[in-house]
Amino acid sequence: MRLIALLAASLSTFLVATAGAAGADPLPTSRQGSATLETFVTYRYVDPMVGMEAFRLLIPKGWRAEGSATWSAQPALPVQSHFRFSSPDRSEQMELFPTQSYFWTNNSLFLTTNPPGSLRFGTLVRQPVSLQSAFRDIILPSFRRNAAGTKVLARKAVPELESLARGQPTPGVRALAEGGKLRISYQESGQPFEEEIYAVVSQYVTSLPGSLSSPRGYFINYWYIDYIFAFRSAQGRLDSHSKTFQTMILSLKVNPRWFAKVANTKVQLAQMVMKNIRAIGRIGEIAARAGSEMRADQQAAWEQRQQANDRIAQNFSDYIRGVDRFNDPFSGKEVELPSGYGNAWANNLGEYIVTESPSFNPNIGSNLTWRPMPSGH
């Protein structure tokens, strides 16, 4: 995942799924007073191209999940994805946006035959931009084109994103990254919203020896606007929902076998380009043939992305109260849920309730079996 393999780039079709298991009953909150509680369910995305789970995360019960991962024969980004998780009235949502990939060089002969705006192996030729320009000129016009009266409320650097984007050092490649977040307000369909959008501009520059067209040598630069994701709420409510959004991003787990298949497909596509072998129309065959076992370098990259999620989540808001760890009595696994509630329950469908009331019992009036979750350590 570039936040899924980032969570990657363009959406071709939408899968619409209602969160929660079929047949699950609504929680009987009205019969147990007005205790403050929140219920999370596990959302799993199974990639239809390769028939395996790509990622999973916790989302509030009743929220809608929309999105897909789309495969193509583009070596820079073989998987492109876009997902949105939203409340029933769509006032609150977390969105994972497509990665934008670009190519640049100072080789004058190349730029004559491949001018800015053209495509090189499916990648747009464009000069790199700053993060501020990326937000202003690319991200907002592309993903918030229907927003009216957009106002920038705050900007802040996010060093965790920069570290994540640079990754492990590669001999001969200079890695640069500028990561940050932008808080904005705007109106959409007449409703006022407030949103915090994260992104990083990452560049991977390789210097090459001189040639007839560039006797002093030249560079090639593969660069990206990457790890683009956002948390949105009705105006004035964004910080009050920070615990919910934090739980969602913390729980985002990419399947390492799917991650390896994407990485290995990317390698195969790059090799085919170097051998001048056309891959268009063969992506299904290539993906099926690609292995799903990770090499050591892929394992390190996967672990780095997973470890960065909690640091990114902590950076979401100045008002975050953090998370508590609980043990799921059904799966035996540790689960991170919003702090401040003090009490958590689980059922065998992968649903979780957090509540401030120690007397609340979700088994009352329910046809499901709920068990209390002991605190983790």
CSV table of C-alpha atoms in Angstrom, one decimal:
chain,number,residue,atom,x,y,z
A,1,MET,CA,0.0,0.0,0.0
A,2,ARG,CA,1.5,3.5,-0.8
A,3,LEU,CA,-1.0,4.3,2.2
A,4,ILE,CA,-2.4,1.0,0.9
A,5,ALA,CA,0.6,0.4,-1.6
A,6,LEU,CA,-1.3,3.8,-0.4
A,7,LEU,CA,-3.4,2.6,-0.6
A,8,ALA,CA,-2.3,3.6,-4.4
A,9,ALA,CA,-4.2,5.9,-7.4
A,10,SER,CA,-7.4,6.1,-9.8
A,11,LEU,CA,-10.8,4.7,-8.9
A,12,SER,CA,-12.5,2.9,-11.8
A,13,THR,CA,-15.4,1.3,-10.1
A,14,PHE,CA,-17.0,1.7,-6.7
A,15,LEU,CA,-17.9,-1.3,-4.4
A,16,VAL,CA,-20.6,-0.3,-1.9
A,17,ALA,CA,-20.8,-2.3,1.3
A,18,THR,CA,-22.8,-1.7,4.4
A,19,ALA,CA,-20.6,-2.1,7.4
A,20,GLY,CA,-21.7,-4.8,9.9
A,21,ALA,CA,-22.6,-8.5,9.6
A,22,ALA,CA,-25.9,-9.5,8.0
A,23,GLY,CA,-28.5,-10.3,10.5
A,24,ALA,CA,-26.9,-8.3,13.3
A,25,ASP,CA,-29.4,-6.5,15.5
A,26,PRO,CA,-29.2,-2.9,16.4
A,27,LEU,CA,-27.8,-2.2,19.9
A,28,PRO,CA,-30.4,-1.7,22.6
A,29,THR,CA,-29.1,1.6,23.8
A,30,SER,CA,-32.6,3.0,24.5
A,31,ARG,CA,-33.2,0.2,27.0
A,32,GLN,CA,-30.0,1.0,29.0
A,33,GLY,CA,-30.2,4.7,29.5
A,34,SER,CA,-28.2,7.3,27.6
A,35,ALA,CA,-24.7,5.8,28.1
A,36,THR,CA,-22.2,7.2,25.6
A,37,LEU,CA,-21.0,4.3,23.4
A,38,GLU,CA,-19.6,3.6,20.0
A,39,THR,CA,-19.6,0.4,18.0
A,40,PHE,CA,-16.9,-0.6,15.5
A,41,VAL,CA,-17.0,-3.4,13.0
A,42,THR,CA,-14.2,-4.9,10.9
A,43,TYR,CA,-14.2,-4.0,7.2
A,44,ARG,CA,-12.2,-6.3,4.9
A,45,TYR,CA,-11.4,-5.5,1.3
A,46,VAL,CA,-10.8,-8.6,-0.8
A,47,ASP,CA,-9.1,-7.7,-4.1
A,48,PRO,CA,-11.0,-9.4,-6.9
A,49,MET,CA,-8.0,-9.5,-9.2
A,50,VAL,CA,-6.0,-11.8,-7.0
A,51,GLY,CA,-8.7,-13.2,-4.8
A,52,MET,CA,-7.1,-12.3,-1.5
A,53,GLU,CA,-7.6,-9.8,1.3
A,54,ALA,CA,-5.8,-6.6,0.6
A,55,PHE,CA,-6.4,-4.8,3.9
A,56,ARG,CA,-8.7,-4.4,6.9
A,57,LEU,CA,-9.7,-1.7,9.4
A,58,LEU,CA,-12.2,-0.9,12.0
A,59,ILE,CA,-15.1,1.5,11.0
A,60,PRO,CA,-18.1,2.6,13.1
A,61,LYS,CA,-21.1,0.4,12.7
A,62,GLY,CA,-23.5,1.6,10.1
A,63,TRP,CA,-20.9,3.5,8.1
A,64,ARG,CA,-20.6,2.8,4.3
A,65,ALA,CA,-17.5,1.6,2.6
A,66,GLU,CA,-16.9,2.6,-1.0
A,67,GLY,CA,-13.9,2.0,-3.2
A,68,SER,CA,-11.8,-0.5,-5.1
A,69,ALA,CA,-8.3,-1.4,-6.0
A,70,THR,CA,-7.7,-1.3,-9.8
A,71,TRP,CA,-4.8,-3.1,-11.5
A,72,SER,CA,-3.0,-1.8,-14.6
A,73,ALA,CA,0.2,-2.4,-16.6
A,74,GLN,CA,1.7,0.8,-15.3
A,75,PRO,CA,5.2,0.0,-13.8
A,76,ALA,CA,5.2,3.0,-11.4
A,77,LEU,CA,1.8,2.1,-9.8
A,78,PRO,CA,0.5,-1.4,-10.8
A,79,VAL,CA,-2.3,-1.0,-8.3
A,80,GLN,CA,-4.4,2.2,-8.0
A,81,SER,CA,-7.0,2.6,-5.3
A,82,HIS,CA,-9.4,5.0,-3.7
A,83,PHE,CA,-11.6,4.3,-0.7
A,84,ARG,CA,-14.2,6.3,1.3
A,85,PHE,CA,-15.7,5.4,4.7
A,86,SER,CA,-18.6,7.6,5.7
A,87,SER,CA,-21.4,8.0,8.2
A,88,PRO,CA,-25.0,7.3,7.1
A,89,ASP,CA,-25.6,11.1,6.5
A,90,ARG,CA,-22.0,11.5,5.0
A,91,SER,CA,-21.2,14.3,7.4
A,92,GLU,CA,-18.2,12.4,8.8
A,93,GLN,CA,-15.8,10.4,6.6
A,94,MET,CA,-12.3,9.1,6.2
A,95,GLU,CA,-11.0,9.0,2.6
A,96,LEU,CA,-7.9,7.4,1.1
A,97,PHE,CA,-7.0,9.1,-2.2
A,98,PRO,CA,-5.2,7.9,-5.3
A,99,THR,CA,-1.4,8.4,-5.4
A,100,GLN,CA,-0.3,10.7,-8.2
A,101,SER,CA,2.9,9.6,-10.1
A,102,TYR,CA,5.2,11.8,-12.3
A,103,PHE,CA,8.5,11.7,-14.1
A,104,TRP,CA,11.0,14.5,-14.7
A,105,THR,CA,14.4,15.0,-16.1
A,106,ASN,CA,16.8,17.7,-17.2
A,107,ASN,CA,17.7,15.8,-20.4
A,108,SER,CA,16.8,18.3,-23.1
A,109,LEU,CA,16.5,15.6,-25.9
A,110,PHE,CA,14.1,13.6,-23.8
A,111,LEU,CA,11.9,16.7,-23.1
A,112,THR,CA,11.8,17.5,-26.8
A,113,THR,CA,10.3,14.1,-27.6
A,114,ASN,CA,8.4,13.8,-24.3
A,115,PRO,CA,7.3,17.3,-23.3
A,116,PRO,CA,5.6,18.2,-20.1
A,117,GLY,CA,2.0,16.9,-20.1
A,118,SER,CA,2.9,13.8,-22.1
A,119,LEU,CA,3.0,10.2,-20.7
A,120,ARG,CA,6.0,8.1,-20.3
A,121,PHE,CA,5.0,4.5,-19.7
A,122,GLY,CA,1.7,5.7,-18.3
A,123,THR,CA,3.4,8.3,-16.0
A,124,LEU,CA,2.8,12.0,-16.5
A,125,VAL,CA,5.9,14.1,-17.4
A,126,ARG,CA,5.8,17.1,-15.0
A,127,GLN,CA,8.3,19.2,-13.1
A,128,PRO,CA,8.2,18.6,-9.3
A,129,VAL,CA,6.3,20.9,-7.1
A,130,SER,CA,6.3,21.9,-3.4
A,131,LEU,CA,3.8,20.4,-1.0
A,132,GLN,CA,2.0,23.7,-0.8
A,133,SER,CA,1.6,23.8,-4.6
A,134,ALA,CA,0.6,20.2,-4.6
A,135,PHE,CA,-2.3,20.9,-2.2
A,136,ARG,CA,-3.3,24.1,-4.1
A,137,ASP,CA,-2.9,23.1,-7.7
A,138,ILE,CA,-3.4,19.3,-7.7
A,139,ILE,CA,-5.0,17.8,-4.6
A,140,LEU,CA,-7.9,20.2,-4.0
A,141,PRO,CA,-8.8,20.7,-7.7
A,142,SER,CA,-8.7,17.0,-8.3
A,143,PHE,CA,-10.5,15.7,-5.2
A,144,ARG,CA,-12.5,18.7,-3.9
A,145,ARG,CA,-13.7,20.2,-7.2
A,146,ASN,CA,-17.2,20.5,-5.9
A,147,ALA,CA,-16.1,22.5,-2.8
A,148,ALA,CA,-17.2,26.1,-2.6
A,149,GLY,CA,-15.7,28.9,-0.5
A,150,THR,CA,-12.6,26.9,0.5
A,151,LYS,CA,-10.6,28.5,3.2
A,152,VAL,CA,-7.2,27.3,4.6
A,153,LEU,CA,-7.4,27.2,8.4
A,154,ALA,CA,-4.0,25.8,9.2
A,155,ARG,CA,-0.9,24.1,7.7
A,156,LYS,CA,1.5,21.9,9.6
A,157,ALA,CA,4.5,19.7,8.7
A,158,VAL,CA,4.2,16.0,9.4
A,159,PRO,CA,7.8,14.6,9.7
A,160,GLU,CA,6.4,11.0,10.1
A,161,LEU,CA,5.1,11.1,6.5
A,162,GLU,CA,8.5,12.4,5.2
A,163,SER,CA,10.3,9.5,6.9
A,164,LEU,CA,7.8,7.0,5.6
A,165,ALA,CA,8.1,8.3,2.0
A,166,ARG,CA,11.9,8.3,2.0
A,167,GLY,CA,12.0,4.7,3.1
A,168,GLN,CA,15.3,2.7,3.2
A,169,PRO,CA,18.3,4.3,1.5
A,170,THR,CA,19.0,3.0,-2.0
A,171,PRO,CA,22.5,3.2,-3.5
A,172,GLY,CA,22.7,5.8,-6.2
A,173,VAL,CA,19.2,7.3,-5.5
A,174,ARG,CA,18.7,10.6,-3.6
A,175,ALA,CA,15.4,10.5,-1.8
A,176,LEU,CA,13.6,13.7,-0.9
A,177,ALA,CA,10.3,14.2,0.9
A,178,GLU,CA,8.1,17.0,2.1
A,179,GLY,CA,5.1,15.9,4.2
A,180,GLY,CA,2.3,17.8,5.9
A,181,LYS,CA,-1.3,18.4,6.5
A,182,LEU,CA,-3.8,21.1,5.6
A,183,ARG,CA,-6.9,22.0,7.5
A,184,ILE,CA,-9.6,23.6,5.4
A,185,SER,CA,-13.3,24.6,5.6
A,186,TYR,CA,-15.7,24.6,2.7
A,187,GLN,CA,-19.3,24.0,1.6
A,188,GLU,CA,-20.5,21.1,-0.4
A,189,SER,CA,-24.1,20.8,-1.5
A,190,GLY,CA,-24.8,23.7,0.8
A,191,GLN,CA,-23.4,22.0,3.9
A,192,PRO,CA,-20.4,23.4,5.7
A,193,PHE,CA,-17.5,21.0,6.4
A,194,GLU,CA,-14.1,21.0,8.0
A,195,GLU,CA,-11.4,18.7,6.8
A,196,GLU,CA,-7.8,17.8,7.5
A,197,ILE,CA,-5.9,16.5,4.5
A,198,TYR,CA,-2.5,14.7,4.7
A,199,ALA,CA,0.0,14.3,1.8
A,200,VAL,CA,3.7,14.0,1.0
A,201,VAL,CA,5.6,15.0,-2.1
A,202,SER,CA,8.4,12.4,-2.5
A,203,GLN,CA,11.2,12.5,-5.1
A,204,TYR,CA,13.6,9.7,-6.1
A,205,VAL,CA,16.5,11.3,-8.1
A,206,THR,CA,19.2,9.3,-10.0
A,207,SER,CA,22.2,11.0,-11.6
A,208,LEU,CA,23.4,9.6,-14.9
A,209,PRO,CA,26.6,10.1,-16.9
A,210,GLY,CA,26.8,12.5,-19.8
A,211,SER,CA,25.5,11.9,-23.3
A,212,LEU,CA,25.5,13.7,-26.6
A,213,SER,CA,22.3,15.5,-25.6
A,214,SER,CA,23.5,16.2,-22.1
A,215,PRO,CA,27.4,16.2,-22.1
A,216,ARG,CA,27.6,17.3,-18.4
A,217,GLY,CA,25.3,14.5,-17.3
A,218,TYR,CA,21.6,14.6,-16.4
A,219,PHE,CA,19.2,13.2,-13.8
A,220,ILE,CA,15.9,11.4,-13.8
A,221,ASN,CA,13.4,12.0,-11.1
A,222,TYR,CA,10.4,9.7,-10.3
A,223,TRP,CA,8.2,11.7,-8.0
A,224,TYR,CA,4.9,11.3,-6.3
A,225,ILE,CA,2.2,13.0,-4.4
A,226,ASP,CA,1.6,10.2,-2.0
A,227,TYR,CA,-0.1,9.1,1.2
A,228,ILE,CA,-3.0,11.3,0.5
A,229,PHE,CA,-5.8,10.8,3.1
A,230,ALA,CA,-8.3,13.0,4.9
A,231,PHE,CA,-10.7,13.2,7.8
A,232,ARG,CA,-13.9,15.2,7.4
A,233,SER,CA,-16.7,16.3,9.6
A,234,ALA,CA,-19.5,18.9,9.7
A,235,GLN,CA,-18.0,22.2,10.5
A,236,GLY,CA,-17.1,22.6,14.2
A,237,ARG,CA,-17.2,18.8,14.9
A,238,LEU,CA,-13.9,17.6,13.4
A,239,ASP,CA,-11.9,17.6,16.7
A,240,SER,CA,-14.8,15.9,18.6
A,241,HIS,CA,-14.6,13.0,16.2
A,242,SER,CA,-10.8,12.7,16.4
A,243,LYS,CA,-11.0,9.5,18.5
A,244,THR,CA,-13.1,7.8,15.9
A,245,PHE,CA,-10.8,8.7,13.0
A,246,GLN,CA,-7.7,7.8,15.1
A,247,THR,CA,-9.1,4.3,15.8
A,248,MET,CA,-9.7,3.8,12.0
A,249,ILE,CA,-6.3,4.8,10.9
A,250,LEU,CA,-4.6,2.9,13.7
A,251,SER,CA,-6.5,-0.3,12.8
A,252,LEU,CA,-5.6,-0.1,9.1
A,253,LYS,CA,-3.6,-3.3,8.4
A,254,VAL,CA,-2.3,-4.3,5.0
A,255,ASN,CA,-2.1,-8.0,4.2
A,256,PRO,CA,1.7,-8.7,3.8
A,257,ARG,CA,1.0,-11.4,1.1
A,258,TRP,CA,-1.0,-8.9,-0.9
A,259,PHE,CA,1.6,-6.3,-0.4
A,260,ALA,CA,4.3,-8.7,-1.7
A,261,LYS,CA,2.2,-9.6,-4.8
A,262,VAL,CA,1.9,-5.9,-5.7
A,263,ALA,CA,5.7,-5.3,-5.1
A,264,ASN,CA,6.6,-8.4,-7.2
A,265,THR,CA,4.2,-7.4,-10.0
A,266,LYS,CA,5.9,-4.0,-10.1
A,267,VAL,CA,9.3,-5.6,-10.5
A,268,GLN,CA,8.0,-7.8,-13.3
A,269,LEU,CA,6.5,-4.9,-15.1
A,270,ALA,CA,9.7,-2.9,-14.8
A,271,GLN,CA,11.7,-5.8,-16.3
A,272,MET,CA,9.2,-6.1,-19.2
A,273,VAL,CA,9.6,-2.4,-19.9
A,274,MET,CA,13.4,-2.7,-20.0
A,275,LYS,CA,13.1,-5.7,-22.4
A,276,ASN,CA,10.5,-3.7,-24.5
A,277,ILE,CA,7.8,-6.3,-23.9
A,278,ARG,CA,4.3,-5.0,-24.1
A,279,ALA,CA,2.3,-5.7,-20.9
A,280,ILE,CA,-1.0,-4.0,-21.8
A,281,GLY,CA,-3.9,-6.5,-21.5
A,282,ARG,CA,-1.8,-9.0,-19.6
A,283,ILE,CA,-2.0,-7.5,-16.1
A,284,GLY,CA,-4.2,-10.3,-14.8
A,285,GLU,CA,-1.8,-13.0,-16.0
A,286,ILE,CA,1.2,-11.0,-14.6
A,287,ALA,CA,-0.4,-10.5,-11.2
A,288,ALA,CA,-1.4,-14.1,-10.9
A,289,ARG,CA,2.1,-15.2,-11.7
A,290,ALA,CA,3.7,-12.8,-9.2
A,291,GLY,CA,4.7,-14.4,-5.9
A,292,SER,CA,3.1,-13.4,-2.6
A,293,GLU,CA,6.1,-14.1,-0.4
A,294,MET,CA,8.1,-11.0,0.7
A,295,ARG,CA,11.8,-10.6,0.4
A,296,ALA,CA,13.7,-9.0,3.3
A,297,ASP,CA,13.6,-5.5,1.8
A,298,GLN,CA,9.8,-5.8,1.1
A,299,GLN,CA,9.3,-7.0,4.7
A,300,ALA,CA,11.1,-4.0,6.0
A,301,ALA,CA,9.1,-1.6,3.9
A,302,TRP,CA,5.8,-3.2,5.0
A,303,GLU,CA,6.8,-3.0,8.7
A,304,GLN,CA,7.8,0.6,8.3
A,305,ARG,CA,4.4,1.5,6.9
A,306,GLN,CA,2.6,-0.3,9.6
A,307,GLN,CA,4.6,1.3,12.4
A,308,ALA,CA,4.1,4.7,10.9
A,309,ASN,CA,0.3,4.5,11.1
A,310,ASP,CA,0.2,5.1,14.9
A,311,ARG,CA,2.6,8.1,14.6
A,312,ILE,CA,0.4,9.6,11.8
A,313,ALA,CA,-2.7,9.0,13.9
A,314,GLN,CA,-1.2,10.8,16.9
A,315,ASN,CA,-0.5,13.8,14.6
A,316,PHE,CA,-4.1,14.0,13.5
A,317,SER,CA,-5.3,16.6,16.0
A,318,ASP,CA,-4.0,18.6,19.0
A,319,TYR,CA,-7.1,17.3,20.8
A,320,ILE,CA,-6.6,13.6,20.5
A,321,ARG,CA,-7.0,11.7,23.8
A,322,GLY,CA,-5.2,8.6,22.5
A,323,VAL,CA,-6.2,4.9,22.4
A,324,ASP,CA,-6.4,2.1,24.9
A,325,ARG,CA,-5.4,-1.5,24.2
A,326,PHE,CA,-7.9,-4.3,24.8
A,327,ASN,CA,-7.7,-8.1,24.3
A,328,ASP,CA,-10.4,-9.6,22.0
A,329,PRO,CA,-11.7,-12.7,23.9
A,330,PHE,CA,-12.8,-14.3,20.6
A,331,SER,CA,-9.7,-13.8,18.4
A,332,GLY,CA,-7.1,-13.6,21.2
A,333,LYS,CA,-5.6,-10.5,19.5
A,334,GLU,CA,-4.9,-7.1,20.9
A,335,VAL,CA,-7.2,-4.3,19.6
A,336,GLU,CA,-6.6,-0.5,19.9
A,337,LEU,CA,-9.8,1.4,20.6
A,338,PRO,CA,-10.5,5.1,21.6
A,339,SER,CA,-9.4,6.0,25.1
A,340,GLY,CA,-11.6,7.8,27.6
A,341,TYR,CA,-14.4,5.2,27.6
A,342,GLY,CA,-12.9,2.7,30.0
A,343,ASN,CA,-15.2,-0.2,29.0
A,344,ALA,CA,-15.1,-2.3,25.8
A,345,TRP,CA,-17.1,-5.4,24.5
A,346,ALA,CA,-16.5,-7.7,21.6
A,347,ASN,CA,-18.6,-10.3,19.7
A,348,ASN,CA,-17.5,-13.1,17.4
A,349,LEU,CA,-18.5,-11.1,14.3
A,350,GLY,CA,-15.5,-8.8,14.8
A,351,GLU,CA,-17.6,-5.9,16.3
A,352,TYR,CA,-16.5,-3.8,19.2
A,353,ILE,CA,-18.4,-1.5,21.6
A,354,VAL,CA,-16.7,1.2,23.7
A,355,THR,CA,-18.7,2.9,26.5
A,356,GLU,CA,-18.3,5.1,29.5
A,357,SER,CA,-20.9,3.2,31.5
A,358,PRO,CA,-19.5,0.2,33.6
A,359,SER,CA,-23.1,-1.0,34.0
A,360,PHE,CA,-23.9,-1.1,30.2
A,361,ASN,CA,-24.4,-4.7,29.0
A,362,PRO,CA,-25.0,-5.2,25.2
A,363,ASN,CA,-26.3,-8.7,25.7
A,364,ILE,CA,-29.5,-7.3,27.1
A,365,GLY,CA,-32.1,-7.5,24.3
A,366,SER,CA,-29.5,-8.7,21.8
A,367,ASN,CA,-29.4,-12.0,19.8
A,368,LEU,CA,-25.6,-11.8,19.7
A,369,THR,CA,-23.1,-12.9,22.3
A,370,TRP,CA,-21.0,-10.1,23.7
A,371,ARG,CA,-18.0,-10.5,26.1
A,372,PRO,CA,-16.2,-7.8,28.0
A,373,MET,CA,-12.7,-7.0,26.7
A,374,PRO,CA,-9.9,-7.0,29.4
A,375,SER,CA,-7.4,-4.2,29.1
A,376,GLY,CA,-4.2,-5.0,27.3
A,377,HIS,CA,-0.7,-4.2,28.5
